[in-house]
Structures are given as structure tokens and as C-alpha cells.
XYZ file of C-alpha atoms in Angstrom:
753
model
C 51.992 237.841 81.112
C 53.711 238.636 84.167
C 52.991 234.992 85.306
C 55.333 234.093 82.149
C 58.212 235.748 82.818
C 59.334 233.501 85.938
C 58.459 230.320 84.373
C 61.322 231.795 81.377
C 63.652 231.937 84.040
C 63.539 228.622 85.531
C 63.081 227.225 82.010
C 66.577 228.920 81.319
C 68.071 228.164 84.583
C 67.272 224.630 83.779
C 68.896 224.891 80.360
C 71.961 226.214 81.980
C 72.261 223.724 84.897
C 70.993 220.497 82.923
C 73.071 218.363 80.800
C 72.517 219.397 76.908
C 71.336 215.726 76.580
C 68.475 216.351 79.097
C 67.426 219.412 77.655
C 65.134 218.069 75.499
C 61.823 217.890 78.179
C 62.621 221.385 79.054
C 62.858 222.800 75.503
C 59.440 220.991 74.853
C 57.579 222.532 77.783
C 58.376 226.177 75.756
C 56.140 225.241 73.164
C 53.286 223.558 75.138
C 52.719 226.767 77.162
C 50.749 229.677 76.194
C 50.587 231.179 72.922
C 53.360 233.620 72.183
C 55.027 231.820 74.664
C 58.070 231.016 72.300
C 58.187 234.524 71.338
C 58.337 235.631 74.555
C 61.090 232.831 75.540
C 63.346 234.056 72.574
C 63.332 237.625 73.796
C 63.805 236.398 77.225
C 66.707 234.558 75.964
C 68.238 237.386 74.082
C 68.306 239.479 76.760
C 70.046 236.626 79.260
C 72.570 236.508 76.604
C 73.485 240.121 76.496
C 73.628 239.895 80.387
C 76.148 236.976 79.935
C 78.204 239.175 77.581
C 78.541 241.906 79.790
C 79.691 239.836 82.274
C 82.277 238.277 80.113
C 83.410 241.789 79.154
C 83.892 242.796 82.374
C 86.016 239.898 83.727
C 88.403 240.311 80.318
C 88.789 244.042 81.323
C 89.560 242.888 84.890
C 92.203 240.636 83.877
C 93.603 241.847 80.672
C 96.585 243.439 82.628
C 97.952 240.262 83.880
C 97.540 238.270 80.501
C 99.519 241.126 79.209
C 102.208 240.448 81.773
C 102.217 236.736 81.513
C 102.844 237.040 77.499
C 105.753 239.339 78.422
C 107.440 236.498 81.025
C 106.713 234.130 78.152
C 108.430 235.751 76.043
C 111.399 236.237 77.942
C 111.440 232.535 78.983
C 111.230 231.783 74.883
C 115.196 232.467 74.797
C 116.000 230.065 77.855
C 113.686 227.560 76.391
C 115.443 227.466 73.200
C 119.075 227.473 74.593
C 117.466 224.562 76.979
C 116.629 222.533 74.212
C 119.717 222.434 72.281
C 121.752 221.484 75.238
C 118.805 218.757 75.896
C 119.362 217.867 72.278
C 123.119 217.652 72.823
C 122.736 215.767 75.248
C 120.379 213.078 74.210
C 122.940 212.940 70.952
C 126.041 212.398 73.294
C 123.623 209.768 75.550
C 122.387 207.807 72.518
C 125.562 207.752 71.146
C 126.972 206.262 74.458
C 123.934 203.550 74.760
C 124.245 201.953 71.398
C 127.127 200.062 72.851
C 125.359 199.303 76.111
C 122.281 198.485 74.071
C 124.150 196.196 71.721
C 125.941 194.242 75.052
C 122.755 194.269 76.226
C 121.076 192.370 73.538
C 123.900 190.315 73.247
C 123.403 189.239 76.775
C 119.790 188.939 76.046
C 120.334 186.421 73.235
C 122.641 184.610 75.278
C 120.220 184.216 78.405
C 117.466 182.946 75.784
C 120.093 180.551 74.058
C 120.742 179.238 77.500
C 117.345 179.072 78.261
C 116.891 177.357 75.285
C 119.715 174.438 75.844
C 118.467 174.262 79.304
C 115.222 173.292 78.110
C 116.442 170.754 75.234
C 118.791 169.411 77.586
C 115.532 168.313 79.984
C 113.672 167.131 77.303
C 116.526 165.175 75.925
C 116.845 163.670 79.464
C 113.187 162.664 79.149
C 113.503 161.677 75.319
C 116.871 159.834 75.697
C 115.624 156.702 78.205
C 112.556 156.278 75.209
C 114.800 155.991 72.556
C 117.405 154.012 74.449
C 114.251 150.979 75.200
C 113.158 151.404 71.656
C 116.429 150.862 70.497
C 116.615 147.811 72.953
C 113.473 146.638 71.906
C 114.645 147.195 68.162
C 117.975 145.025 69.220
C 116.056 142.072 71.282
C 114.129 142.036 68.080
C 116.825 141.533 65.900
C 118.019 138.748 68.280
C 114.623 136.979 68.804
C 114.713 137.655 72.506
C 110.773 138.188 72.085
C 109.964 137.506 75.834
C 112.194 140.730 76.834
C 111.106 142.435 73.874
C 107.414 142.441 75.345
C 108.802 143.545 78.924
C 110.680 146.458 77.259
C 107.119 146.934 75.768
C 105.399 147.482 78.931
C 107.865 149.654 80.256
C 108.132 152.191 77.448
C 103.862 152.182 77.356
C 103.848 152.365 81.422
C 106.792 154.333 82.092
C 108.593 155.982 79.234
C 105.854 156.879 76.615
C 103.871 158.973 79.101
C 106.362 161.636 80.315
C 106.861 162.588 76.402
C 103.629 161.646 74.457
C 103.333 165.211 73.205
C 106.356 164.802 70.620
C 105.635 162.957 67.133
C 108.045 160.843 67.252
C 106.174 159.121 70.546
C 103.318 158.898 68.852
C 105.311 157.311 65.927
C 106.675 154.587 68.456
C 102.992 154.282 70.121
C 101.455 153.265 67.102
C 104.266 151.032 66.105
C 104.139 149.075 69.304
C 100.610 147.107 68.697
C 102.502 146.031 65.179
C 105.355 144.743 67.398
C 103.344 142.767 69.168
C 101.163 141.156 66.594
C 104.745 140.493 64.522
C 106.069 138.988 67.888
C 102.774 136.828 68.190
C 103.147 135.605 64.511
C 106.758 134.545 64.944
C 106.143 132.639 68.452
C 103.284 131.113 66.762
C 105.699 129.938 63.576
C 108.255 128.449 66.019
C 105.579 126.585 68.025
C 103.975 125.198 64.475
C 107.916 124.222 63.907
C 108.185 122.793 67.404
C 104.864 120.517 67.023
C 106.250 119.271 63.511
C 109.699 118.523 65.308
C 108.121 116.778 68.083
C 105.534 114.414 65.463
C 109.108 113.494 63.653
C 110.961 112.679 66.770
C 107.983 110.795 68.869
C 109.036 107.349 67.501
C 112.613 108.307 68.554
C 111.828 109.651 72.222
C 109.640 107.041 72.739
C 112.211 104.215 71.725
C 114.832 106.158 74.231
C 112.173 105.902 76.727
C 111.242 102.494 76.341
C 114.954 101.521 76.544
C 115.709 103.253 79.888
C 112.246 101.474 81.477
C 113.281 98.280 80.021
C 117.424 98.784 81.601
C 115.784 99.943 84.569
C 113.482 96.578 85.220
C 116.620 94.781 83.883
C 118.544 96.414 86.779
C 116.331 96.172 89.228
C 115.647 92.410 88.463
C 119.343 91.620 88.962
C 119.557 94.159 91.697
C 117.203 91.894 93.661
C 118.476 88.408 92.098
C 121.825 89.614 93.618
C 120.453 90.575 97.089
C 118.744 87.289 97.363
C 121.678 85.352 96.679
C 123.500 87.378 99.398
C 121.146 86.804 101.796
C 121.310 83.095 101.282
C 125.030 82.855 101.073
C 126.131 83.847 104.718
C 124.202 84.603 107.647
C 126.977 85.887 109.240
C 126.846 89.794 110.029
C 130.196 90.713 109.783
C 130.980 88.798 106.768
C 127.485 89.319 105.428
C 128.469 93.034 105.412
C 131.860 92.284 103.657
C 130.060 90.018 101.264
C 127.013 92.313 100.321
C 129.459 95.562 99.861
C 131.655 93.384 97.479
C 128.372 92.198 95.661
C 127.347 95.732 95.432
C 130.579 97.177 94.030
C 131.031 94.491 91.646
C 127.078 94.781 90.382
C 127.593 98.571 89.899
C 130.916 98.102 88.106
C 129.237 95.487 86.097
C 126.460 98.105 84.986
C 128.939 100.624 84.562
C 130.789 98.758 81.950
C 127.347 97.837 80.062
C 126.737 101.540 80.020
C 130.263 101.921 78.419
C 129.254 99.547 75.723
C 125.861 100.928 75.128
C 125.253 103.731 73.290
C 124.667 107.319 75.058
C 121.000 107.743 76.119
C 118.894 110.482 75.003
C 116.252 112.378 76.957
C 113.220 114.269 75.322
C 115.347 117.571 75.689
C 118.073 116.167 74.037
C 116.481 115.047 71.097
C 113.927 117.978 70.940
C 113.977 121.667 71.491
C 111.422 122.596 73.958
C 112.380 126.305 73.915
C 109.665 127.615 71.301
C 106.877 126.520 73.564
C 108.008 127.759 76.820
C 109.047 131.125 74.889
C 105.386 131.029 73.337
C 103.755 130.259 76.301
C 105.319 133.269 78.149
C 104.409 135.439 74.973
C 101.107 134.728 75.076
C 100.656 135.013 78.870
C 102.083 138.552 78.778
C 99.788 139.573 75.876
C 97.022 138.501 78.012
C 96.255 135.245 75.443
C 97.343 132.621 77.434
C 94.023 130.811 77.073
C 94.007 131.200 73.562
C 97.476 129.491 73.348
C 96.492 126.490 76.004
C 93.397 126.005 73.348
C 95.554 125.968 70.667
C 98.255 123.588 71.619
C 95.908 120.908 72.794
C 93.899 121.407 69.601
C 96.931 120.516 67.546
C 98.066 117.953 69.951
C 94.799 116.605 70.177
C 94.977 116.015 66.177
C 98.698 114.768 66.423
C 97.652 112.107 68.747
C 94.630 110.723 66.632
C 97.549 110.688 63.983
C 100.009 108.971 66.065
C 97.161 106.209 67.065
C 96.330 105.413 63.463
C 98.181 102.440 62.843
C 99.815 101.246 59.306
C 97.497 98.456 57.873
C 100.768 95.893 57.723
C 101.612 96.823 61.448
C 100.410 93.313 62.259
C 103.281 91.767 59.572
C 106.289 92.526 61.330
C 107.216 93.301 65.194
C 108.744 96.504 63.942
C 105.456 97.655 62.612
C 104.276 97.257 66.478
C 107.296 98.735 67.998
C 107.288 102.004 66.038
C 103.647 102.194 66.807
C 104.250 101.659 70.614
C 107.630 104.025 70.169
C 105.214 107.115 68.719
C 102.870 106.507 71.413
C 105.149 106.665 74.493
C 107.017 109.503 72.923
C 103.676 111.338 72.413
C 102.760 111.100 76.023
C 106.624 111.527 77.054
C 106.460 115.047 75.791
C 103.088 116.072 77.359
C 104.303 114.469 80.644
C 107.497 116.797 80.266
C 105.076 119.782 79.396
C 102.862 118.974 82.359
C 105.947 119.107 84.444
C 107.758 121.767 83.722
C 104.598 124.522 82.211
C 102.058 125.866 84.530
C 98.521 125.431 83.284
C 99.219 124.731 79.819
C 99.187 121.022 80.433
C 96.925 119.585 83.334
C 96.805 115.945 84.988
C 93.042 116.254 83.827
C 93.872 117.251 80.303
C 96.407 114.478 80.013
C 94.487 111.622 82.194
C 91.250 112.708 79.294
C 93.961 112.443 76.546
C 95.377 108.862 77.547
C 92.335 107.436 78.270
C 90.962 108.321 74.638
C 94.164 107.250 73.372
C 94.121 103.794 75.808
C 90.799 102.956 73.858
C 91.965 103.371 70.628
C 95.332 101.395 71.487
C 93.466 98.670 72.900
C 90.770 98.439 70.118
C 93.870 98.814 67.128
C 95.841 95.453 69.247
C 92.466 93.613 69.349
C 92.060 94.283 65.510
C 96.094 93.591 64.106
C 96.919 90.878 67.151
C 93.855 88.879 65.899
C 95.654 88.358 62.363
C 98.835 86.941 63.984
C 99.273 83.067 63.632
C 102.900 83.126 64.439
C 103.004 82.476 68.183
C 106.724 83.973 68.504
C 105.326 87.080 67.241
C 102.696 87.091 69.397
C 105.191 86.553 72.317
C 107.222 89.325 70.891
C 104.200 91.568 70.821
C 103.003 90.853 74.503
C 106.864 91.869 75.463
C 106.235 94.891 73.432
C 102.927 95.677 75.387
C 104.569 94.874 78.669
C 107.556 97.261 77.753
C 105.201 99.954 76.638
C 102.761 99.913 79.762
C 105.669 99.622 82.283
C 107.020 102.768 80.388
C 103.792 104.487 80.443
C 103.155 103.584 84.058
C 106.318 104.941 85.394
C 104.726 108.211 83.745
C 101.809 107.976 86.199
C 99.801 106.662 83.368
C 97.212 103.900 84.547
C 97.885 100.767 82.243
C 95.766 98.079 84.197
C 93.410 98.005 81.129
C 96.652 97.353 78.712
C 97.488 94.114 81.160
C 93.357 93.119 80.624
C 94.301 92.782 77.260
C 96.968 90.685 77.696
C 94.893 88.011 79.030
C 92.753 88.149 75.714
C 95.945 88.234 73.660
C 97.143 85.256 75.786
C 94.127 83.018 74.706
C 94.974 83.902 70.903
C 98.492 82.936 71.833
C 97.208 79.775 73.242
C 95.401 79.201 70.280
C 98.393 79.577 67.686
C 100.212 77.203 69.915
C 97.822 74.502 70.022
C 97.744 75.254 66.283
C 101.491 74.678 66.127
C 101.489 71.902 68.504
C 98.932 70.057 66.679
C 101.166 70.251 63.453
C 103.802 68.787 65.901
C 101.724 65.709 67.236
C 100.660 64.682 63.615
C 104.159 64.872 62.443
C 105.342 62.747 65.826
C 102.176 60.274 65.162
C 103.001 59.939 61.462
C 106.794 59.353 62.032
C 106.378 56.329 64.672
C 106.426 52.934 63.704
C 103.898 51.816 67.035
C 106.526 49.256 68.250
C 107.928 49.321 71.531
C 111.258 51.227 72.078
C 114.267 48.794 72.404
C 117.269 49.459 75.016
C 120.345 47.261 74.172
C 121.915 48.461 77.153
C 121.986 50.630 80.435
C 123.077 54.191 78.695
C 120.448 53.860 75.857
C 117.776 53.399 78.948
C 118.720 56.378 80.985
C 118.787 58.139 77.733
C 114.902 57.169 77.249
C 114.216 57.932 81.223
C 115.864 61.291 81.146
C 113.198 61.914 77.950
C 110.200 60.384 79.858
C 110.042 59.752 83.743
C 109.106 55.971 83.245
C 109.169 53.476 86.069
C 108.113 49.784 85.618
C 109.489 47.871 88.816
C 108.941 44.465 86.572
C 110.610 45.902 83.455
C 114.015 47.233 85.900
C 114.050 43.355 86.843
C 114.539 42.473 83.523
C 118.074 42.052 81.803
C 119.321 44.106 78.693
C 118.289 44.120 75.851
C 114.636 44.806 76.785
C 111.689 46.591 75.383
C 109.807 49.467 76.825
C 106.000 49.072 76.778
C 105.757 52.317 74.448
C 106.632 53.503 71.280
C 108.661 56.504 69.923
C 106.037 58.604 70.298
C 105.294 58.580 73.569
C 108.713 60.353 75.110
C 108.257 62.565 72.173
C 105.144 63.777 73.083
C 105.935 64.006 76.772
C 108.870 66.370 75.495
C 106.623 68.494 73.423
C 103.953 68.683 76.130
C 106.923 70.197 78.369
C 107.646 72.756 75.475
C 103.817 73.815 75.260
C 104.259 74.617 79.217
C 107.752 76.682 78.487
C 106.071 78.523 75.404
C 103.009 79.142 77.717
C 104.932 79.950 80.681
C 106.942 82.876 78.748
C 104.120 84.757 77.944
C 103.125 84.767 81.748
C 106.030 86.572 82.583
C 105.894 90.158 83.215
C 102.300 90.370 83.760
C 102.086 91.295 87.478
C 100.175 88.393 88.614
C 100.251 85.912 91.354
C 101.638 82.837 91.294
C 98.485 81.219 91.624
C 96.596 82.915 88.548
C 99.706 81.982 87.005
C 99.228 78.261 87.736
C 95.530 78.440 86.703
C 96.638 79.651 83.526
C 99.117 77.117 82.762
C 96.957 74.201 84.054
C 94.237 75.593 81.544
C 95.957 76.006 78.623
C 97.688 72.932 79.393
C 94.224 71.025 79.871
C 93.361 72.113 76.593
C 96.042 70.742 75.087
C 95.853 67.336 76.383
C 91.804 67.211 75.824
C 91.492 69.046 72.717
C 94.531 68.998 70.685
C 96.210 65.650 71.710
C 92.819 64.096 72.214
C 91.848 65.410 68.238
C 95.420 64.026 67.092
C 94.450 60.415 68.668
C 91.177 60.298 67.286
C 92.454 60.670 64.104
C 95.067 58.307 64.442
C 92.721 55.541 65.692
C 90.664 56.479 62.713
C 93.397 55.383 60.451
C 92.521 51.861 58.921
C 96.263 51.032 59.748
C 96.079 51.665 63.094
C 93.530 50.767 65.409
C 92.413 49.681 69.061
C 90.875 46.449 70.147
C 87.415 46.770 71.615
C 89.090 45.271 74.666
C 91.700 48.356 74.540
C 88.711 50.924 73.790
C 86.910 49.616 76.960
C 89.923 50.032 78.806
C 90.685 53.453 78.013
C 86.928 54.359 78.677
C 87.520 52.907 81.870
C 90.319 54.883 82.598
C 88.609 58.051 81.984
C 85.859 57.540 84.395
C 88.410 56.414 87.099
C 90.540 59.279 86.756
C 87.471 61.343 86.920
C 86.354 60.010 90.033
C 89.669 60.405 91.618
C 89.579 63.926 90.922
C 86.219 63.915 92.502
C 87.904 62.236 95.573
C 90.738 64.644 95.724
C 87.801 67.577 96.050
C 85.879 65.658 98.494
C 88.955 65.158 100.677
C 89.456 68.696 101.075
C 85.714 69.259 102.379
C 85.705 71.023 105.956
C 82.254 71.278 107.385
C 81.507 72.526 110.627
C 78.941 69.800 112.065
C 78.537 71.507 114.624
C 77.426 75.154 113.222
C 74.020 76.445 114.402
C 73.289 78.003 111.189
C 74.201 77.719 107.517
C 76.639 80.281 105.603
C 73.890 81.058 103.292
C 75.909 79.826 100.499
C 77.618 77.056 98.879
C 80.632 75.411 99.925
C 83.889 76.723 98.338
C 85.486 73.270 97.631
C 82.016 72.071 95.910
C 81.983 75.370 93.743
C 85.475 74.931 92.762
C 84.578 70.568 91.988
C 81.553 72.108 89.571
C 83.784 74.329 87.974
C 86.084 71.349 86.770
C 83.362 69.045 86.461
C 81.827 71.678 83.918
C 85.147 72.434 82.228
C 85.903 68.933 81.582
C 82.877 68.050 79.962
C 83.070 70.656 77.692
C 86.177 69.417 76.372
C 84.157 66.082 76.284
C 82.719 66.872 72.805
C 85.784 65.166 70.794
C 84.632 61.815 72.679
C 81.996 59.957 71.392
C 78.752 60.894 72.807
C 78.097 57.682 74.579
C 81.342 57.690 76.306
C 80.870 61.452 77.591
C 77.429 60.688 79.013
C 78.329 57.610 80.847
C 81.425 59.312 82.422
C 78.976 62.564 83.326
C 76.707 59.930 84.914
C 79.555 58.143 86.687
C 80.897 61.445 87.868
C 77.300 62.290 89.683
C 76.456 59.112 90.949
C 80.208 58.736 92.589
C 80.078 62.450 93.724
C 76.287 61.753 95.339
C 77.525 58.484 96.758
C 80.619 60.531 97.903
C 78.226 63.200 99.825
C 76.075 60.363 101.376
C 79.193 58.533 102.656
C 80.386 62.013 104.147
C 77.104 62.011 105.893
C 77.226 58.666 107.334
C 80.901 58.353 108.063
C 81.107 56.517 111.642
C 83.761 58.788 112.563
C 81.183 61.772 112.743
C 79.304 61.388 115.826
C 77.119 64.725 115.775
C 75.196 66.601 113.300
C 73.629 70.213 113.921
C 70.640 71.066 111.907
C 72.864 74.044 110.797
C 75.031 71.625 109.610
C 72.640 70.140 107.494
C 70.911 72.799 106.069
C 74.814 73.918 104.944
C 75.067 70.527 103.307
C 71.521 70.896 101.397
C 72.990 74.044 99.822
C 75.800 71.794 98.628
C 73.428 69.413 97.257
C 71.441 71.979 95.455
C 74.497 73.200 93.724
C 75.117 69.514 92.678
C 71.074 69.374 91.336
C 71.742 72.851 89.477
C 74.657 71.192 87.761
C 72.687 68.195 86.658
C 70.121 70.175 84.994
C 72.007 72.489 82.971
C 73.141 69.393 80.921
C 76.699 69.661 80.999
C 76.501 66.871 78.275
C 73.878 66.650 75.543
C 71.959 63.737 75.144
C 70.297 62.929 78.743
C 66.743 62.353 79.023
C 64.622 64.565 81.020
C 65.802 64.578 84.836
C 67.967 61.258 84.119
C 71.303 63.238 85.274
C 69.204 64.793 88.651
C 68.270 60.766 89.644
C 71.746 60.552 90.730
C 71.190 62.940 93.428
C 67.742 61.655 94.560
C 68.651 59.423 97.636
C 70.635 62.648 98.901
C 67.828 64.807 97.833
C 64.520 62.793 99.705
C 66.955 61.810 102.676
C 67.693 66.041 103.374
C 63.934 66.816 102.739
C 62.718 64.329 105.350
C 65.391 66.147 107.837
C 65.036 69.801 106.800
C 60.965 69.555 106.639
C 61.144 67.191 109.370
C 58.165 65.090 107.700
C 58.601 62.106 110.082
C 54.890 61.268 110.510
C 54.446 61.241 106.807
C 57.546 59.114 106.210
C 56.499 56.396 108.841
C 52.845 56.254 107.250
C 53.898 55.863 104.183
C 56.862 53.678 104.453
C 57.020 50.576 102.238
C 54.378 52.128 99.731
C 54.813 52.983 96.361
C 54.004 56.497 96.168
C 55.806 57.419 99.473
C 57.413 60.723 99.168
C 60.381 59.475 100.788
C 60.989 56.417 98.683
C 64.793 56.106 98.419
C 65.313 56.705 102.093
C 66.674 53.781 103.748
C 65.502 53.496 107.401
C 69.032 52.570 108.330
C 70.021 55.646 106.971
C 67.738 57.591 108.517
C 68.276 56.242 111.510
C 72.043 56.665 111.405
C 71.405 60.177 110.765
C 68.964 60.935 113.079
C 71.065 59.475 116.253
C 73.967 61.760 115.516
C 71.350 64.701 115.681
C 70.112 63.569 118.943
C 73.680 63.167 120.343
C 73.928 66.751 118.961
C 70.954 68.119 120.531
C 71.595 66.460 123.776
C 75.149 67.973 124.055
C 74.134 71.378 123.026
C 71.057 71.423 124.987
C 72.562 71.081 128.767
C 69.515 72.897 130.096
C 67.114 71.307 127.680
C 65.057 69.749 130.553
C 64.013 73.159 131.811
C 62.629 73.988 128.234
C 59.260 72.537 127.302
C 59.721 73.031 123.426
C 62.990 71.482 123.947
C 61.927 68.286 126.097
C 59.249 67.728 123.459
C 61.580 67.757 120.481
C 63.955 65.611 122.563
C 60.934 63.169 123.189
C 59.697 63.245 119.270
C 63.058 62.004 118.634
C 63.508 59.562 120.761
C 59.875 57.895 119.766
C 61.132 58.451 116.004
C 64.161 56.543 116.946
C 62.401 53.830 118.245
C 60.057 53.430 115.267
C 63.120 53.509 112.784
C 65.103 50.884 114.940
C 61.858 48.480 114.680
C 61.734 49.150 111.046
C 65.334 48.025 110.645
C 64.794 44.989 112.931
C 61.645 43.966 110.957
C 63.743 43.953 107.810
C 66.838 42.279 109.102
C 64.250 39.325 110.325
C 62.565 39.404 106.836
C 66.332 38.557 105.325
């Protein structure tokens, strides 16, 4: 019991000193102690409460007087407080009345300040928005006046510089959404302009080409006239001072002449005058700014390729008139003049590689078209006009940097066709002349008539000149007329050769070939037909005389070639190829025998055999010529190469009808002689001499001796120190031995004779 009392005191102390939220565990300990602890605790608690009440009462009794005094003082202050309250209320009322105006003014000031701040903010925002609106207005104006490239630049500035500053406003978002639409609109408009441009140049290509060809022709005429004038001035006076004066006067006169010609001509327009190129420039710039330059280039090139194919497609009736060809060429020239202009004024839209590729494609098509359509032309005048057009066409495009060599090669093909049309035309003329002739000698009554005939045909006969008038010329009217027509044929053929950029030698060869065809084919055919007519014929003697004349003239031509032979008889070794003069001679013989097909077979064979025999004899005489003193082995080898070419010609059957190697036998003497010296087979020759089976049966000892002595002299001259070399000494001894034996054979033949 006594032990529980201190414990209760402790619990009460904890309760008094502990926060009420934490008294739970303390109170729980009251119920966990000994039995009746709760009752005892309650009793202890009541005792504690009574103790605290007594203490409170003591304290209240101690301070009661002070409390009474305070209440008394408070009651005294109450009256003063009421008075003060009235004063404060009055002061507050008066202060409120006085502050109402201040408050109103203050609120006005605040409102003005807010408005001022708002205005400042609006001005600042407007200063940011106004440039955007101005640029957008400028953009709309540029779109209205179709300044699309400038509009794109304005869009670029709007997007990169102005719109980012005011992107928070709704109208800016609307602008941003509209800009791609405007770009697409510009692309569509520029593409539409480009299509109109392509259609325009397609329509104006022929006029552009016609203008360019006209300018090229005028420039060529001017250069030709200027060159002729300079040549005249150069040959007119060699004195320096006077030459300069004359040259200046002539230049002024020439200049005035061309200026006067220009005044009378129409104004020459250029491609820029005929076509507005601004759409293609504008479209190119627009697509480049939009980053679609490659798309535009591909589209432009694709469309132009399509137009090129259309331009290169000729009309079916083009070959009927020269105007058809002129329009065809004008369209092509116009097309490539435009491409050349685009090439030089734009960067990257058209490249030189592209134009070259396009030109090569076009050139192949042009050549194929001209081959086809020119083959339909039967009028030589139309073919000649076509040639002139092709030359102008080629010169024009060459002036723009396009290669035209294939066109001039084509002209050589057309020239053959032109010659064929001329031959057909002249065949008719020859037949008309022969049919109109009475085949009687031309009578001349006096000198005047004689000069008229001679002026047409350069005939000379000293015996006839001695005769007195009246007299008869040994020819009918057809002879001078045929002569005149042959000259006209040459002039007509020469017209085609003009402006072909070929040398005079090549032109001479062309004229020679065409004239040979006229004489050997056309005229020969007309003469054969004439001879076959029953009322006109040649006697057997006249026929033989004509055939003999053919053989004689052919041999004379061979002699002309032989005369230009230039052998180096002392050469150490051959050139490895046949001589040039001989190859020319063989080509001449081959072309001549080709036209002999119109002659009777026997005449052609006899002419061919006669020519080969004459050639073989001439070559043998060249070797054995007394003026030729020395021949080296190298010269023999070179001569052998030429004889091989002769044998190849003979084996090629230049004239049909020969049996086996009949024609090659014409060169058998030369072949055996050269083989003897090339192989140096003297032992066989000397051993088999006189036998029918001898390998060198056709080699005459005197011929072999003559040639060997020429080689011996050459060997002595060229081997000054031969005596010091054993091989050379042996060879020299062999030559001397063979010479002795050959001389004995020759002497034996002389005695036998």
C-alpha cells in the first residue's frame, strides 16, 4: 500500500507534465498495476484536485484587489474611449471624403498608364507586323504583275526573316499556310509559260532557220567577194603607196556596195527577235530557287527531244520540190539555233554534251532521210539545188559549232546519183543529136563559116587549111554538137563540186571519173546503138581501125604512167610495197576495163592482153635500158614487188573470157628473169639451158648477161673494200664466172645463127 502511493504521485506528475496526446501509456499503467490500484489512484487524484483548488483560491484572494482596481480604471477610460471613437470616426469620415477625389484621379492615372503601356505594346507589335504585312502586300503585287521570280525571293525573305518574329499571331499562320500554295501556283504558271514557249519555238523554227541560213549565205558571199577583191587589189599594183590608196578605196567601195545591198534587203531578224526567250529564263530561275532545277532540266530536254523527232520527220512529198527540202532544213537549223542560244545564255539547262548527243542523233536521221528522198530525184537541176541547200545547211550549223563532215561525205554519195541523172539526161541529148544528124561532111563556104565551126570544135588539119573555099570538113554535124554537150556536162558536173571543201586535185579526179563514164558508157552505148541501125554502119576496115585506135590509145596511156616511174636503182633494200605509179596504172586499167563491158567480148579481151603485153615489154625495156648502168639487188627486189602487182592484176580477171593463166603469161618472161636473180639459181639455169623442161626457159642469155653486168658494176662500185672480205670476193668471182659462161652461150647462139 505504502509502495503504491509514490507510484501514483509519479503518474500524476507525468500526467501534469506530459502532453495530453501522450498520456495514454501513463493511464494504461494505472490499470496494469496491483488490484484496487485504480480506486486508490482515483482517490489520490481527487486529493490532488482539491489541493490545486485551494491553491487557486489562495491566488485569487491575493490578486482580487488589483482586479477591482483595474476594473475601476477601465471604467474611467471608457468615457475617453467613446469620445476618441467619435473623433476618429469623424476624422475618418472627413478623410474619406477628401480621398474620394484623389482615388478617382489615381484610378484615372492608373487607367491612363495602362492605356499608355498598351499603346506602346501595340506600337511595338505593329512595328514587327507592318514589315510582314508590307512584304506580303508586295508579294501579292508581284504575283499580280507576274514577277514570279521576285515573288519567290519575297517569299524566301518572309519565311526566313519576317514571319519568325511574329509567328504567334494567327494571321502569320495563315500566311505560312498560303506560301506553299503560292509556290505551287508560281510553278504551274511558269510551266504553262514554258509550254507556250515550246509551242512558239516549234512554230517559228522554220523562220528562225531560214533567217540563220540566209545570214550564213550572206556572210559566205561577203567573204568570197572580199577575198576576190583582195586578190584583185594584190595583183593590180605592187607599189606600196599607191597600193594602200587603192586598197582603201576598194574597201570603201566594197563596204558601200554591201551597205547598199543591205538597204534594199529586208531587215534580218535574229532568233531573239522572233521568239521571246524570257519564259524559259524565268522558269529556269523559278525552279532553281525552288530547288527543282534538275526536274526542270529533265522536262525541258525531254520535250525538246520530242520536238526534235517531229522536226526530223520529213513530209512524204518532200522530194518533189526544192521548197520541201528548204522547209525541212530550215526547221532543223531553227531547232539547233535555239538550242545553241539556250546553251550560251543559260547555265546547266543545256550542255555541250547534250547538244552534241542530240546533233549526232539528228545527223544520223538527216542522212538517212536525205539518202531515201534524194534517191527519188530524177531531175539533175533538183539534185543540184538540193546539194546547194545541204551546203548552206552544213555551213550554217558549222558556224554554230556542230560537226558536219558526215554531211559532206553524204554529198559525195549524192554526187554519184547526180552524175547518174546527168548521164541519163545526156544520153537523151546524144540520141537526139545522132538522130538529127545526116552523117555527111560539114560544108563551109567561106572563112566566116569555117571560124564558126572551129569556135565550136577545136579541129586542126593542116592539109584541109591549104584547100580553098568552099570545102568540106571530115566530120558530120554531130561531132561539134557532141563536143559542146560534153563541155556542158563537165560544167554541170563542176557545179556540183563547188563549195564541197575539197582540194582541186580531188575535184579534178571527180570530174575525170564522171567524164570517163560519160564517154565510155553513155556515149559508147549511144554509138553502139547507132552502129546497130540498118541504115548506119561501119565497114570492116573502119571497125578494125577503131579497134586498133583503142589498143593504141591504151598503150599510150600506159607509156605515160611508165614515164613517171622513178626507181632508185642503187637502193640497198626495197621499200616493202609496190611503187605508187604502178598502183595508179593498175587502178586506171581496172577502171578502164570495167567500162569495156559495152564493147564486144573479143575486143575487150584483145585490149586487155595487148595492155598487159605492152606493160610487160615496157618494164623489161626499163631493166635493159642502155642508159641504166648499175642495178642493185635492192632495186631488183623493188622491181619484183611491182611485177607481183601486175601478176595479181592479171589473175583477177579484169576482162572475162580468158582461159586459165593466159593473161598471166604476158609477164612470164619478167617472172622467170626476176626469179633467177632473186634466188640466184645460176647453176640450175646453166645446167638446164636449152631443155624444154628448163625452169628458166623464157630467160634469154643475152638478157640475163645484160642485167648481170649492170649488177656487177654496181657491186664493184658499192664495195670498195670487197677485196678485204672473203664472202664479197667469192660472190664477185661467182658473178665473173657466170658472166663468162653467159657470154659463151651468147656467142654460141650468134655462131649458130
